Amino acid sequence: MMQQSRVKMMQSERLQRIGAYLFADLDRKQEALRAKGVDVINLGVGDPDLPTPGHIISALEEGARDPRTHQYPPYYGTKEFRQAAAAWFANRFGVELDAQRQVLALIGSKEGLAHLPWAILNPGEIALVPDPGYPVYRSATIMADGEPVAMPLAAERGFLPDFDAIPADVLRRARLLFLNYPNNPTGAVADLAFFARAVGFARRHDLLLVHDNAYSEIAYDGYRPPSILQVDGALDVAIELHSLSKTFNMTGWRIGFAAGRPEAVDALGTVKTNVDSGVFRAVQQAGVAALSGPQDVVGPTLKRYQGRRDRLVEALRSVGWRPPTPRATLYVWMPTPDGQSSVAFAADVLDRTGVVITPGVGYGSGGEGYVRLSLTTPDERLDEALARIRRTYG
Ligand SMILES: Cc1ncc(COP(=O)(O)O)c(C=O)c1O
């Protein structure tokens, strides 16, 4: 008790406002099972299990041997990396970006998301955040002494927010609007018509629209997710975050980029000049190799995930559960059977099968009644998990 209150005293009020780590209980349960010798299989985390393609690793090796990479990199990213990002963007989305003014290198997209509220919000101003959603939008807003206001994502609306439901007094104080499609955790996708509505809404209410497009390349059945910057006029109101993490199996490398409204890019860059010193140049060279090199390296990875998705969905349906088939992302977002709470259901699955799945409530109260299962577990382990689920619940 004593220890706990001391720890609390060490933490700023804003850190305490972020609140408890919702997966802590599940982590403890997992540890206890492992200690008892249970072979625990984790379908909880979204971290690609496949290796980074060889030509990207070679570019890092070469870069690391060059002493010119050993000094501080430029804060906004090297010219070569920003140009490669702009060229990739033009090829992929048909949107021309000015690499100098509209592109900024990031230490992974999480870093950009975490720093944006610092760059844009004054204390007490509101950021509209999807609920359920990637937890960083909310926690980063709190760290910047802003106020996160949840926009519920409901299944009936395809997990898209209802802009008309946001109260006028909230809108008056709002400065930031976070969106994320393809969406973590729901696996939902959005089309350009929705993005056009979002851009119009942001313009009318003078919001900076932050679109997290970390899963832009992780899609199935031939589907190609759009960029919000394809919408006419989006470059005046939006900034989009991209990541090399999931596209090229590079989560550990920490590289991504922001693209969009120049003032927002500049404000984010200014935060970075004050808090970090950029991405190791050799990693940026590897990023250039990834973005400028063969894009068909992504194909086999997607094929692998798609196979896992199909086996996972089929196994869950065979025991009477009702997962939809996601068109994108690394996740299957499934309603819990019989309306069980997400924590109770995840705990039951863990206790009875040794398989870890994530309770939806960990992504916000709007995630209650759902669990998330990830496609990044190696095939044999995934198949073993599915066999256990079939045996136990079938
Ligand atoms: C929605 C979403 N955005 C951003 C990230 C962060 O990715 P990174 O910082 O590796 O680019 C993740 C990681 O899981 C994510 O799910």
mmCIF file of C-alpha atoms and ligand atoms in Angstrom:
data_model
loop_
_atom_site.group_PDB
_atom_site.id
_atom_site.type_symbol
_atom_site.label_atom_id
_atom_site.label_comp_id
_atom_site.label_asym_id
_atom_site.label_seq_id
_atom_site.Cartn_x
_atom_site.Cartn_y
_atom_site.Cartn_z
ATOM 1 C CA MET A 1 0.000 0.000 0.000
ATOM 2 C CA MET A 2 2.742 2.348 1.151
ATOM 3 C CA GLN A 3 4.738 1.475 -1.937
ATOM 4 C CA GLN A 4 1.800 2.174 -4.195
ATOM 5 C CA SER A 5 1.091 5.634 -2.794
ATOM 6 C CA ARG A 6 4.789 6.540 -3.150
ATOM 7 C CA VAL A 7 4.664 5.538 -6.795
ATOM 8 C CA LYS A 8 1.527 7.639 -7.259
ATOM 9 C CA MET A 9 3.261 10.641 -5.690
ATOM 10 C CA MET A 10 6.012 10.310 -8.264
ATOM 11 C CA GLN A 11 3.577 10.557 -11.156
ATOM 12 C CA SER A 12 2.239 13.793 -12.563
ATOM 13 C CA GLU A 13 -1.515 14.255 -12.429
ATOM 14 C CA ARG A 14 -1.662 13.974 -16.204
ATOM 15 C CA LEU A 15 0.051 10.596 -16.093
ATOM 16 C CA GLN A 16 -2.388 9.437 -13.426
ATOM 17 C CA ARG A 17 -5.279 10.639 -15.604
ATOM 18 C CA ILE A 18 -4.214 8.164 -18.292
ATOM 19 C CA GLY A 19 -5.247 5.490 -15.817
ATOM 20 C CA ALA A 20 -4.548 1.855 -15.244
ATOM 21 C CA TYR A 21 -3.223 -0.466 -17.896
ATOM 22 C CA LEU A 22 -6.318 -2.463 -18.749
ATOM 23 C CA PHE A 23 -4.470 -5.551 -19.829
ATOM 24 C CA ALA A 24 -2.564 -5.856 -16.528
ATOM 25 C CA ASP A 25 -4.917 -8.519 -15.132
ATOM 26 C CA LEU A 26 -4.687 -10.584 -18.279
ATOM 27 C CA ASP A 27 -0.889 -10.307 -18.226
ATOM 28 C CA ARG A 28 -0.836 -11.572 -14.635
ATOM 29 C CA LYS A 29 -3.103 -14.513 -15.526
ATOM 30 C CA GLN A 30 -0.862 -15.372 -18.463
ATOM 31 C CA GLU A 31 2.210 -15.342 -16.253
ATOM 32 C CA ALA A 32 0.515 -17.552 -13.655
ATOM 33 C CA LEU A 33 -0.465 -20.091 -16.334
ATOM 34 C CA ARG A 34 3.054 -20.111 -17.783
ATOM 35 C CA ALA A 35 4.456 -20.664 -14.277
ATOM 36 C CA LYS A 36 2.173 -23.723 -14.017
ATOM 37 C CA GLY A 37 3.696 -25.048 -17.256
ATOM 38 C CA VAL A 38 0.825 -24.175 -19.603
ATOM 39 C CA ASP A 39 1.914 -23.595 -23.216
ATOM 40 C CA VAL A 40 0.364 -20.149 -23.713
ATOM 41 C CA ILE A 41 -0.309 -18.992 -27.308
ATOM 42 C CA ASN A 42 -0.613 -15.252 -27.774
ATOM 43 C CA LEU A 43 -3.135 -13.984 -30.326
ATOM 44 C CA GLY A 44 -3.178 -10.657 -28.519
ATOM 45 C CA VAL A 45 -0.455 -8.571 -30.108
ATOM 46 C CA GLY A 46 -0.295 -7.163 -33.631
ATOM 47 C CA ASP A 47 3.408 -7.516 -34.337
ATOM 48 C CA PRO A 48 4.360 -9.140 -37.678
ATOM 49 C CA ASP A 49 6.146 -12.462 -37.183
ATOM 50 C CA LEU A 50 7.669 -12.513 -40.690
ATOM 51 C CA PRO A 51 11.149 -11.040 -41.322
ATOM 52 C CA THR A 52 12.007 -7.727 -42.972
ATOM 53 C CA PRO A 53 12.830 -8.238 -46.701
ATOM 54 C CA GLY A 54 16.545 -8.802 -47.449
ATOM 55 C CA HIS A 55 17.166 -5.734 -49.645
ATOM 56 C CA ILE A 56 16.053 -3.487 -46.752
ATOM 57 C CA ILE A 57 18.417 -5.223 -44.336
ATOM 58 C CA SER A 58 21.276 -4.858 -46.854
ATOM 59 C CA ALA A 59 20.617 -1.108 -47.108
ATOM 60 C CA LEU A 60 20.855 -0.845 -43.321
ATOM 61 C CA GLU A 61 24.109 -2.830 -43.272
ATOM 62 C CA GLU A 62 25.653 -0.614 -45.896
ATOM 63 C CA GLY A 63 24.416 2.535 -44.189
ATOM 64 C CA ALA A 64 25.670 1.472 -40.779
ATOM 65 C CA ARG A 65 29.225 1.003 -42.165
ATOM 66 C CA ASP A 66 29.303 4.544 -43.500
ATOM 67 C CA PRO A 67 30.666 6.891 -40.803
ATOM 68 C CA ARG A 68 28.583 9.727 -42.233
ATOM 69 C CA THR A 69 25.476 8.055 -40.747
ATOM 70 C CA HIS A 70 26.947 8.097 -37.260
ATOM 71 C CA GLN A 71 26.137 11.699 -36.456
ATOM 72 C CA TYR A 72 22.841 13.368 -35.626
ATOM 73 C CA PRO A 73 20.399 13.150 -38.511
ATOM 74 C CA PRO A 74 18.369 16.196 -39.645
ATOM 75 C CA TYR A 75 15.293 16.700 -37.424
ATOM 76 C CA TYR A 76 12.798 16.549 -40.275
ATOM 77 C CA GLY A 77 14.367 13.498 -41.904
ATOM 78 C CA THR A 78 16.955 13.234 -44.666
ATOM 79 C CA LYS A 79 16.143 14.784 -48.019
ATOM 80 C CA GLU A 80 16.437 11.330 -49.611
ATOM 81 C CA PHE A 81 13.950 9.724 -47.220
ATOM 82 C CA ARG A 82 11.407 12.522 -47.572
ATOM 83 C CA GLN A 83 11.718 12.405 -51.353
ATOM 84 C CA ALA A 84 11.328 8.606 -51.346
ATOM 85 C CA ALA A 85 8.202 8.969 -49.183
ATOM 86 C CA ALA A 86 6.768 11.596 -51.548
ATOM 87 C CA ALA A 87 7.537 9.425 -54.601
ATOM 88 C CA TRP A 88 5.960 6.375 -52.946
ATOM 89 C CA PHE A 89 2.881 8.473 -52.141
ATOM 90 C CA ALA A 90 2.567 9.694 -55.718
ATOM 91 C CA ASN A 91 2.863 6.131 -57.059
ATOM 92 C CA ARG A 92 0.526 4.581 -54.565
ATOM 93 C CA PHE A 93 -2.174 7.249 -54.202
ATOM 94 C CA GLY A 94 -1.631 9.605 -57.131
ATOM 95 C CA VAL A 95 -1.080 12.518 -54.727
ATOM 96 C CA GLU A 96 1.873 14.854 -55.329
ATOM 97 C CA LEU A 97 3.560 16.075 -52.149
ATOM 98 C CA ASP A 98 6.237 18.682 -51.658
ATOM 99 C CA ALA A 99 8.882 16.621 -49.836
ATOM 100 C CA GLN A 100 10.298 19.736 -48.230
ATOM 101 C CA ARG A 101 7.126 21.256 -46.794
ATOM 102 C CA GLN A 102 4.643 18.396 -46.611
ATOM 103 C CA VAL A 103 6.636 15.362 -45.457
ATOM 104 C CA LEU A 104 8.320 14.637 -42.135
ATOM 105 C CA ALA A 105 10.202 11.485 -41.038
ATOM 106 C CA LEU A 106 8.959 9.879 -37.816
ATOM 107 C CA ILE A 107 10.354 7.393 -35.305
ATOM 108 C CA GLY A 108 7.398 5.186 -36.207
ATOM 109 C CA SER A 109 3.894 6.569 -36.617
ATOM 110 C CA LYS A 110 3.251 6.179 -32.876
ATOM 111 C CA GLU A 111 5.825 8.874 -32.204
ATOM 112 C CA GLY A 112 4.059 11.298 -34.535
ATOM 113 C CA LEU A 113 0.663 10.538 -33.036
ATOM 114 C CA ALA A 114 2.029 11.010 -29.537
ATOM 115 C CA HIS A 115 3.590 14.383 -30.352
ATOM 116 C CA LEU A 116 0.809 15.900 -32.457
ATOM 117 C CA PRO A 117 -1.363 16.992 -29.499
ATOM 118 C CA TRP A 118 1.678 18.795 -28.045
ATOM 119 C CA ALA A 119 2.087 20.582 -31.345
ATOM 120 C CA ILE A 120 -1.548 21.632 -31.779
ATOM 121 C CA LEU A 121 -3.545 21.689 -28.534
ATOM 122 C CA ASN A 122 -3.694 24.366 -25.870
ATOM 123 C CA PRO A 123 -4.529 23.180 -22.338
ATOM 124 C CA GLY A 124 -8.199 22.186 -22.062
ATOM 125 C CA GLU A 125 -8.780 21.980 -25.802
ATOM 126 C CA ILE A 126 -10.471 18.898 -27.145
ATOM 127 C CA ALA A 127 -9.281 16.074 -29.371
ATOM 128 C CA LEU A 128 -12.030 13.896 -30.830
ATOM 129 C CA VAL A 129 -10.894 10.284 -30.569
ATOM 130 C CA PRO A 130 -12.454 7.101 -31.948
ATOM 131 C CA ASP A 131 -13.820 4.693 -29.342
ATOM 132 C CA PRO A 132 -12.774 1.909 -29.583
ATOM 133 C CA GLY A 133 -9.420 3.123 -30.867
ATOM 134 C CA TYR A 134 -5.658 2.819 -30.735
ATOM 135 C CA PRO A 135 -4.999 4.017 -27.153
ATOM 136 C CA VAL A 136 -2.317 6.583 -28.095
ATOM 137 C CA TYR A 137 -4.809 9.189 -29.413
ATOM 138 C CA ARG A 138 -6.344 9.466 -25.954
ATOM 139 C CA SER A 139 -3.201 9.156 -23.850
ATOM 140 C CA ALA A 140 -1.220 11.618 -25.996
ATOM 141 C CA THR A 141 -4.048 14.156 -25.685
ATOM 142 C CA ILE A 142 -3.990 13.813 -21.909
ATOM 143 C CA MET A 143 -0.199 14.190 -21.842
ATOM 144 C CA ALA A 144 -0.626 17.494 -23.672
ATOM 145 C CA ASP A 145 -3.179 18.632 -21.037
ATOM 146 C CA GLY A 146 -5.905 18.378 -23.641
ATOM 147 C CA GLU A 147 -9.250 16.690 -23.223
ATOM 148 C CA PRO A 148 -10.049 13.562 -25.225
ATOM 149 C CA VAL A 149 -13.722 13.229 -26.182
ATOM 150 C CA ALA A 150 -14.801 9.826 -27.455
ATOM 151 C CA MET A 151 -16.531 9.364 -30.802
ATOM 152 C CA PRO A 152 -18.297 5.994 -30.576
ATOM 153 C CA LEU A 153 -17.689 3.594 -33.468
ATOM 154 C CA ALA A 154 -20.750 1.371 -33.754
ATOM 155 C CA ALA A 155 -21.090 -1.829 -35.789
ATOM 156 C CA GLU A 156 -24.380 -0.551 -37.285
ATOM 157 C CA ARG A 157 -22.479 2.328 -38.898
ATOM 158 C CA GLY A 158 -19.629 0.155 -40.162
ATOM 159 C CA PHE A 159 -17.490 1.429 -37.255
ATOM 160 C CA LEU A 160 -17.437 4.947 -38.735
ATOM 161 C CA PRO A 161 -18.101 7.875 -36.364
ATOM 162 C CA ASP A 162 -21.314 9.879 -36.566
ATOM 163 C CA PHE A 163 -20.104 13.478 -36.932
ATOM 164 C CA ASP A 164 -23.651 14.825 -36.511
ATOM 165 C CA ALA A 165 -23.820 13.346 -33.013
ATOM 166 C CA ILE A 166 -20.938 15.495 -31.706
ATOM 167 C CA PRO A 167 -22.404 18.254 -29.494
ATOM 168 C CA ALA A 168 -21.886 21.866 -30.560
ATOM 169 C CA ASP A 169 -20.215 22.865 -27.282
ATOM 170 C CA VAL A 170 -17.668 20.062 -27.758
ATOM 171 C CA LEU A 171 -16.994 21.198 -31.322
ATOM 172 C CA ARG A 172 -16.369 24.768 -30.188
ATOM 173 C CA ARG A 173 -13.469 23.593 -28.024
ATOM 174 C CA ALA A 174 -12.186 20.902 -30.406
ATOM 175 C CA ARG A 175 -8.966 21.365 -32.382
ATOM 176 C CA LEU A 176 -8.046 17.814 -33.381
ATOM 177 C CA LEU A 177 -9.950 14.950 -34.984
ATOM 178 C CA PHE A 178 -8.309 11.517 -35.046
ATOM 179 C CA LEU A 179 -9.396 8.906 -37.576
ATOM 180 C CA ASN A 180 -7.861 5.549 -38.471
ATOM 181 C CA TYR A 181 -8.881 3.418 -41.479
ATOM 182 C CA PRO A 182 -8.147 0.584 -42.025
ATOM 183 C CA ASN A 183 -9.032 0.544 -38.350
ATOM 184 C CA ASN A 184 -7.388 -0.973 -35.330
ATOM 185 C CA PRO A 185 -9.074 -2.707 -33.504
ATOM 186 C CA THR A 186 -12.270 -3.165 -35.547
ATOM 187 C CA GLY A 187 -10.718 -4.071 -38.930
ATOM 188 C CA ALA A 188 -13.196 -1.637 -40.537
ATOM 189 C CA VAL A 189 -12.345 0.246 -43.728
ATOM 190 C CA ALA A 190 -13.496 3.632 -45.034
ATOM 191 C CA ASP A 191 -14.016 4.791 -48.610
ATOM 192 C CA LEU A 192 -13.212 8.125 -50.222
ATOM 193 C CA ALA A 193 -16.819 9.326 -49.827
ATOM 194 C CA PHE A 194 -16.472 9.024 -46.040
ATOM 195 C CA PHE A 195 -13.061 10.714 -46.129
ATOM 196 C CA ALA A 196 -14.586 13.559 -48.164
ATOM 197 C CA ARG A 197 -17.269 14.008 -45.474
ATOM 198 C CA ALA A 198 -14.574 14.009 -42.786
ATOM 199 C CA VAL A 199 -12.527 16.638 -44.657
ATOM 200 C CA GLY A 200 -15.628 18.846 -45.060
ATOM 201 C CA PHE A 201 -16.457 18.457 -41.375
ATOM 202 C CA ALA A 202 -12.893 19.326 -40.316
ATOM 203 C CA ARG A 203 -12.929 22.380 -42.559
ATOM 204 C CA ARG A 204 -16.290 23.636 -41.245
ATOM 205 C CA HIS A 205 -15.208 23.280 -37.629
ATOM 206 C CA ASP A 206 -11.617 24.359 -38.028
ATOM 207 C CA LEU A 207 -10.143 21.040 -36.874
ATOM 208 C CA LEU A 208 -6.849 19.481 -37.810
ATOM 209 C CA LEU A 209 -7.807 16.072 -39.150
ATOM 210 C CA VAL A 210 -5.203 13.476 -38.203
ATOM 211 C CA HIS A 211 -5.563 10.319 -40.236
ATOM 212 C CA ASP A 212 -3.619 7.309 -39.018
ATOM 213 C CA ASN A 213 -3.015 5.137 -42.089
ATOM 214 C CA ALA A 214 -0.627 2.630 -40.466
ATOM 215 C CA TYR A 215 -2.443 -0.283 -42.182
ATOM 216 C CA SER A 216 -2.745 1.226 -45.673
ATOM 217 C CA GLU A 217 -0.979 -1.760 -47.284
ATOM 218 C CA ILE A 218 -2.441 -4.537 -45.127
ATOM 219 C CA ALA A 219 -5.594 -5.459 -47.019
ATOM 220 C CA TYR A 220 -7.082 -8.580 -48.580
ATOM 221 C CA ASP A 221 -8.992 -9.921 -51.552
ATOM 222 C CA GLY A 222 -7.418 -7.273 -53.799
ATOM 223 C CA TYR A 223 -8.760 -4.326 -51.774
ATOM 224 C CA ARG A 224 -6.519 -1.203 -51.794
ATOM 225 C CA PRO A 225 -7.237 1.259 -48.962
ATOM 226 C CA PRO A 226 -7.241 4.950 -49.974
ATOM 227 C CA SER A 227 -5.373 7.902 -48.468
ATOM 228 C CA ILE A 228 -7.398 10.767 -47.035
ATOM 229 C CA LEU A 229 -5.082 13.094 -48.969
ATOM 230 C CA GLN A 230 -6.754 11.897 -52.174
ATOM 231 C CA VAL A 231 -9.752 14.054 -51.228
ATOM 232 C CA ASP A 232 -9.738 17.477 -52.936
ATOM 233 C CA GLY A 233 -8.572 20.125 -50.501
ATOM 234 C CA ALA A 234 -7.484 17.593 -47.851
ATOM 235 C CA LEU A 235 -3.968 19.031 -47.825
ATOM 236 C CA ASP A 236 -5.438 22.195 -46.260
ATOM 237 C CA VAL A 237 -6.938 20.427 -43.243
ATOM 238 C CA ALA A 238 -5.371 16.986 -42.821
ATOM 239 C CA ILE A 239 -2.162 15.288 -41.860
ATOM 240 C CA GLU A 240 -1.791 11.568 -42.516
ATOM 241 C CA LEU A 241 0.559 9.246 -40.684
ATOM 242 C CA HIS A 242 2.230 6.342 -42.421
ATOM 243 C CA SER A 243 4.318 3.545 -41.079
ATOM 244 C CA LEU A 244 6.828 1.130 -42.554
ATOM 245 C CA SER A 245 6.179 -1.181 -39.582
ATOM 246 C CA LYS A 246 3.396 -3.375 -40.893
ATOM 247 C CA THR A 247 4.000 -2.938 -44.634
ATOM 248 C CA PHE A 248 7.602 -4.171 -44.580
ATOM 249 C CA ASN A 249 7.647 -6.124 -41.289
ATOM 250 C CA MET A 250 9.719 -3.394 -39.640
ATOM 251 C CA THR A 251 8.047 -2.776 -36.260
ATOM 252 C CA GLY A 252 11.371 -2.903 -34.448
ATOM 253 C CA TRP A 253 13.134 -0.462 -36.776
ATOM 254 C CA ARG A 254 11.023 2.566 -35.811
ATOM 255 C CA ILE A 255 10.396 4.483 -38.990
ATOM 256 C CA GLY A 256 7.372 6.131 -40.556
ATOM 257 C CA PHE A 257 6.358 9.522 -41.881
ATOM 258 C CA ALA A 258 3.749 12.241 -41.659
ATOM 259 C CA ALA A 259 2.376 13.923 -44.773
ATOM 260 C CA GLY A 260 -0.093 16.721 -45.263
ATOM 261 C CA ARG A 261 -0.931 20.265 -44.235
ATOM 262 C CA PRO A 262 2.403 22.144 -44.170
ATOM 263 C CA GLU A 263 1.690 24.112 -40.959
ATOM 264 C CA ALA A 264 0.880 20.883 -39.122
ATOM 265 C CA VAL A 265 3.983 19.165 -40.514
ATOM 266 C CA ASP A 266 6.027 22.141 -39.393
ATOM 267 C CA ALA A 267 4.465 22.279 -35.897
ATOM 268 C CA LEU A 268 5.120 18.560 -35.409
ATOM 269 C CA GLY A 269 8.681 19.038 -36.650
ATOM 270 C CA THR A 270 9.159 21.839 -34.139
ATOM 271 C CA VAL A 271 8.100 19.542 -31.282
ATOM 272 C CA LYS A 272 10.607 17.009 -32.559
ATOM 273 C CA THR A 273 13.449 19.521 -32.556
ATOM 274 C CA ASN A 274 12.729 19.906 -28.847
ATOM 275 C CA VAL A 275 12.248 16.298 -27.788
ATOM 276 C CA ASP A 276 14.092 13.910 -30.083
ATOM 277 C CA SER A 277 16.857 13.892 -32.625
ATOM 278 C CA GLY A 278 15.314 11.948 -35.450
ATOM 279 C CA VAL A 279 15.775 8.525 -37.020
ATOM 280 C CA PHE A 280 19.259 6.971 -37.418
ATOM 281 C CA ARG A 281 20.379 7.839 -40.960
ATOM 282 C CA ALA A 282 21.120 4.190 -41.800
ATOM 283 C CA VAL A 283 17.532 3.311 -40.871
ATOM 284 C CA GLN A 284 16.334 6.136 -43.130
ATOM 285 C CA GLN A 285 18.487 4.670 -45.927
ATOM 286 C CA ALA A 286 16.798 1.323 -45.302
ATOM 287 C CA GLY A 287 13.474 3.193 -45.418
ATOM 288 C CA VAL A 288 14.423 4.588 -48.840
ATOM 289 C CA ALA A 289 15.196 1.022 -49.993
ATOM 290 C CA ALA A 290 11.782 -0.115 -48.712
ATOM 291 C CA LEU A 291 9.788 2.728 -50.289
ATOM 292 C CA SER A 292 11.693 2.877 -53.590
ATOM 293 C CA GLY A 293 12.394 -0.853 -53.979
ATOM 294 C CA PRO A 294 10.120 -3.619 -55.259
ATOM 295 C CA GLN A 295 6.640 -3.228 -53.784
ATOM 296 C CA ASP A 296 5.686 -6.796 -54.593
ATOM 297 C CA VAL A 297 7.550 -7.952 -51.458
ATOM 298 C CA VAL A 298 4.307 -7.159 -49.598
ATOM 299 C CA GLY A 299 2.320 -9.716 -51.626
ATOM 300 C CA PRO A 300 3.551 -12.939 -49.977
ATOM 301 C CA THR A 301 3.057 -11.405 -46.514
ATOM 302 C CA LEU A 302 -0.541 -10.513 -47.356
ATOM 303 C CA LYS A 303 -1.145 -13.962 -48.761
ATOM 304 C CA ARG A 304 0.067 -15.457 -45.508
ATOM 305 C CA TYR A 305 -2.172 -13.193 -43.384
ATOM 306 C CA GLN A 306 -5.142 -13.823 -45.631
ATOM 307 C CA GLY A 307 -4.738 -17.584 -45.225
ATOM 308 C CA ARG A 308 -4.575 -17.148 -41.456
ATOM 309 C CA ARG A 309 -7.598 -14.857 -41.507
ATOM 310 C CA ASP A 310 -9.627 -17.443 -43.394
ATOM 311 C CA ARG A 311 -8.617 -20.328 -41.101
ATOM 312 C CA LEU A 312 -9.243 -18.229 -38.003
ATOM 313 C CA VAL A 313 -12.685 -17.033 -39.091
ATOM 314 C CA GLU A 314 -13.686 -20.546 -40.148
ATOM 315 C CA ALA A 315 -12.600 -22.090 -36.844
ATOM 316 C CA LEU A 316 -14.399 -19.450 -34.773
ATOM 317 C CA ARG A 317 -17.587 -19.880 -36.800
ATOM 318 C CA SER A 318 -17.375 -23.665 -36.416
ATOM 319 C CA VAL A 319 -17.878 -23.290 -32.647
ATOM 320 C CA GLY A 320 -20.845 -20.962 -33.128
ATOM 321 C CA TRP A 321 -19.070 -17.608 -32.689
ATOM 322 C CA ARG A 322 -19.741 -14.785 -35.127
ATOM 323 C CA PRO A 323 -16.595 -13.068 -36.393
ATOM 324 C CA PRO A 324 -16.909 -10.918 -39.523
ATOM 325 C CA THR A 325 -14.235 -11.373 -42.210
ATOM 326 C CA PRO A 326 -12.054 -8.242 -42.167
ATOM 327 C CA ARG A 327 -10.986 -6.702 -45.498
ATOM 328 C CA ALA A 328 -7.903 -5.145 -43.953
ATOM 329 C CA THR A 329 -5.617 -4.889 -40.875
ATOM 330 C CA LEU A 330 -4.083 -7.647 -38.806
ATOM 331 C CA TYR A 331 -7.180 -8.173 -36.673
ATOM 332 C CA VAL A 332 -10.421 -10.065 -36.381
ATOM 333 C CA TRP A 333 -12.872 -8.093 -34.198
ATOM 334 C CA MET A 334 -15.502 -10.446 -32.872
ATOM 335 C CA PRO A 335 -18.580 -9.900 -30.693
ATOM 336 C CA THR A 336 -18.361 -12.004 -27.532
ATOM 337 C CA PRO A 337 -20.771 -14.936 -27.490
ATOM 338 C CA ASP A 338 -23.986 -14.489 -25.476
ATOM 339 C CA GLY A 339 -23.178 -10.876 -24.681
ATOM 340 C CA GLN A 340 -20.429 -11.805 -22.193
ATOM 341 C CA SER A 341 -18.175 -9.000 -21.006
ATOM 342 C CA SER A 342 -14.985 -8.797 -23.035
ATOM 343 C CA VAL A 343 -12.773 -9.311 -19.970
ATOM 344 C CA ALA A 344 -14.768 -12.338 -18.738
ATOM 345 C CA PHE A 345 -14.764 -13.969 -22.173
ATOM 346 C CA ALA A 346 -11.036 -13.381 -22.781
ATOM 347 C CA ALA A 347 -10.305 -14.802 -19.302
ATOM 348 C CA ASP A 348 -12.463 -17.881 -20.011
ATOM 349 C CA VAL A 349 -10.651 -18.540 -23.310
ATOM 350 C CA LEU A 350 -7.274 -18.141 -21.609
ATOM 351 C CA ASP A 351 -8.192 -20.390 -18.670
ATOM 352 C CA ARG A 352 -9.651 -23.156 -20.804
ATOM 353 C CA THR A 353 -7.324 -23.118 -23.840
ATOM 354 C CA GLY A 354 -4.182 -21.195 -22.897
ATOM 355 C CA VAL A 355 -4.892 -18.831 -25.827
ATOM 356 C CA VAL A 356 -4.537 -15.096 -25.238
ATOM 357 C CA ILE A 357 -7.051 -12.823 -26.966
ATOM 358 C CA THR A 358 -7.563 -9.130 -26.222
ATOM 359 C CA PRO A 359 -10.671 -7.811 -24.452
ATOM 360 C CA GLY A 360 -12.190 -5.035 -26.553
ATOM 361 C CA VAL A 361 -12.686 -2.768 -23.554
ATOM 362 C CA GLY A 362 -8.904 -2.242 -23.551
ATOM 363 C CA TYR A 363 -9.466 0.025 -26.593
ATOM 364 C CA GLY A 364 -12.097 2.150 -24.830
ATOM 365 C CA SER A 365 -15.555 1.557 -23.415
ATOM 366 C CA GLY A 366 -16.886 1.376 -26.997
ATOM 367 C CA GLY A 367 -14.944 -1.888 -27.356
ATOM 368 C CA GLU A 368 -17.010 -3.621 -24.663
ATOM 369 C CA GLY A 369 -18.716 -6.750 -25.953
ATOM 370 C CA TYR A 370 -15.893 -7.509 -28.419
ATOM 371 C CA VAL A 371 -12.542 -9.250 -28.471
ATOM 372 C CA ARG A 372 -9.635 -8.787 -30.865
ATOM 373 C CA LEU A 373 -7.642 -11.687 -32.349
ATOM 374 C CA SER A 374 -4.483 -11.018 -34.282
ATOM 375 C CA LEU A 375 -3.087 -12.632 -37.447
ATOM 376 C CA THR A 376 0.605 -12.243 -36.606
ATOM 377 C CA THR A 377 1.141 -15.584 -34.861
ATOM 378 C CA PRO A 378 3.208 -18.153 -36.830
ATOM 379 C CA ASP A 379 1.026 -20.643 -38.744
ATOM 380 C CA GLU A 380 1.699 -23.722 -36.613
ATOM 381 C CA ARG A 381 1.018 -21.830 -33.402
ATOM 382 C CA LEU A 382 -2.152 -20.281 -34.810
ATOM 383 C CA ASP A 383 -3.363 -23.694 -35.962
ATOM 384 C CA GLU A 384 -2.643 -25.171 -32.534
ATOM 385 C CA ALA A 385 -4.639 -22.331 -30.923
ATOM 386 C CA LEU A 386 -7.545 -22.954 -33.299
ATOM 387 C CA ALA A 387 -7.467 -26.706 -32.609
ATOM 388 C CA ARG A 388 -7.705 -25.995 -28.878
ATOM 389 C CA ILE A 389 -10.634 -23.620 -29.410
ATOM 390 C CA ARG A 390 -12.459 -26.199 -31.575
ATOM 391 C CA ARG A 391 -11.869 -28.932 -28.956
ATOM 392 C CA THR A 392 -12.946 -26.795 -26.020
ATOM 393 C CA TYR A 393 -15.895 -24.846 -27.388
ATOM 394 C CA GLY A 394 -17.014 -27.085 -30.275
HETATM 395 C C1 LIG B 1 -3.600 2.092 -35.482
HETATM 396 C C2 LIG B 1 -2.137 2.114 -35.237
HETATM 397 N N1 LIG B 1 -1.473 3.255 -35.450
HETATM 398 C C3 LIG B 1 -0.146 3.335 -35.229
HETATM 399 C C4 LIG B 1 0.563 2.255 -34.782
HETATM 400 C C5 LIG B 1 2.038 2.448 -34.496
HETATM 401 O O1 LIG B 1 2.856 1.905 -35.447
HETATM 402 P P1 LIG B 1 4.376 2.317 -35.582
HETATM 403 O O2 LIG B 1 4.707 3.279 -34.481
HETATM 404 O O3 LIG B 1 5.138 1.055 -35.448
HETATM 405 O O4 LIG B 1 4.519 2.982 -36.904
HETATM 406 C C6 LIG B 1 -0.082 1.045 -34.545
HETATM 407 C C7 LIG B 1 0.668 -0.110 -34.035
HETATM 408 O O5 LIG B 1 0.186 -1.145 -33.722
HETATM 409 C C8 LIG B 1 -1.473 0.981 -34.777
HETATM 410 O O6 LIG B 1 -2.166 -0.141 -34.565
#
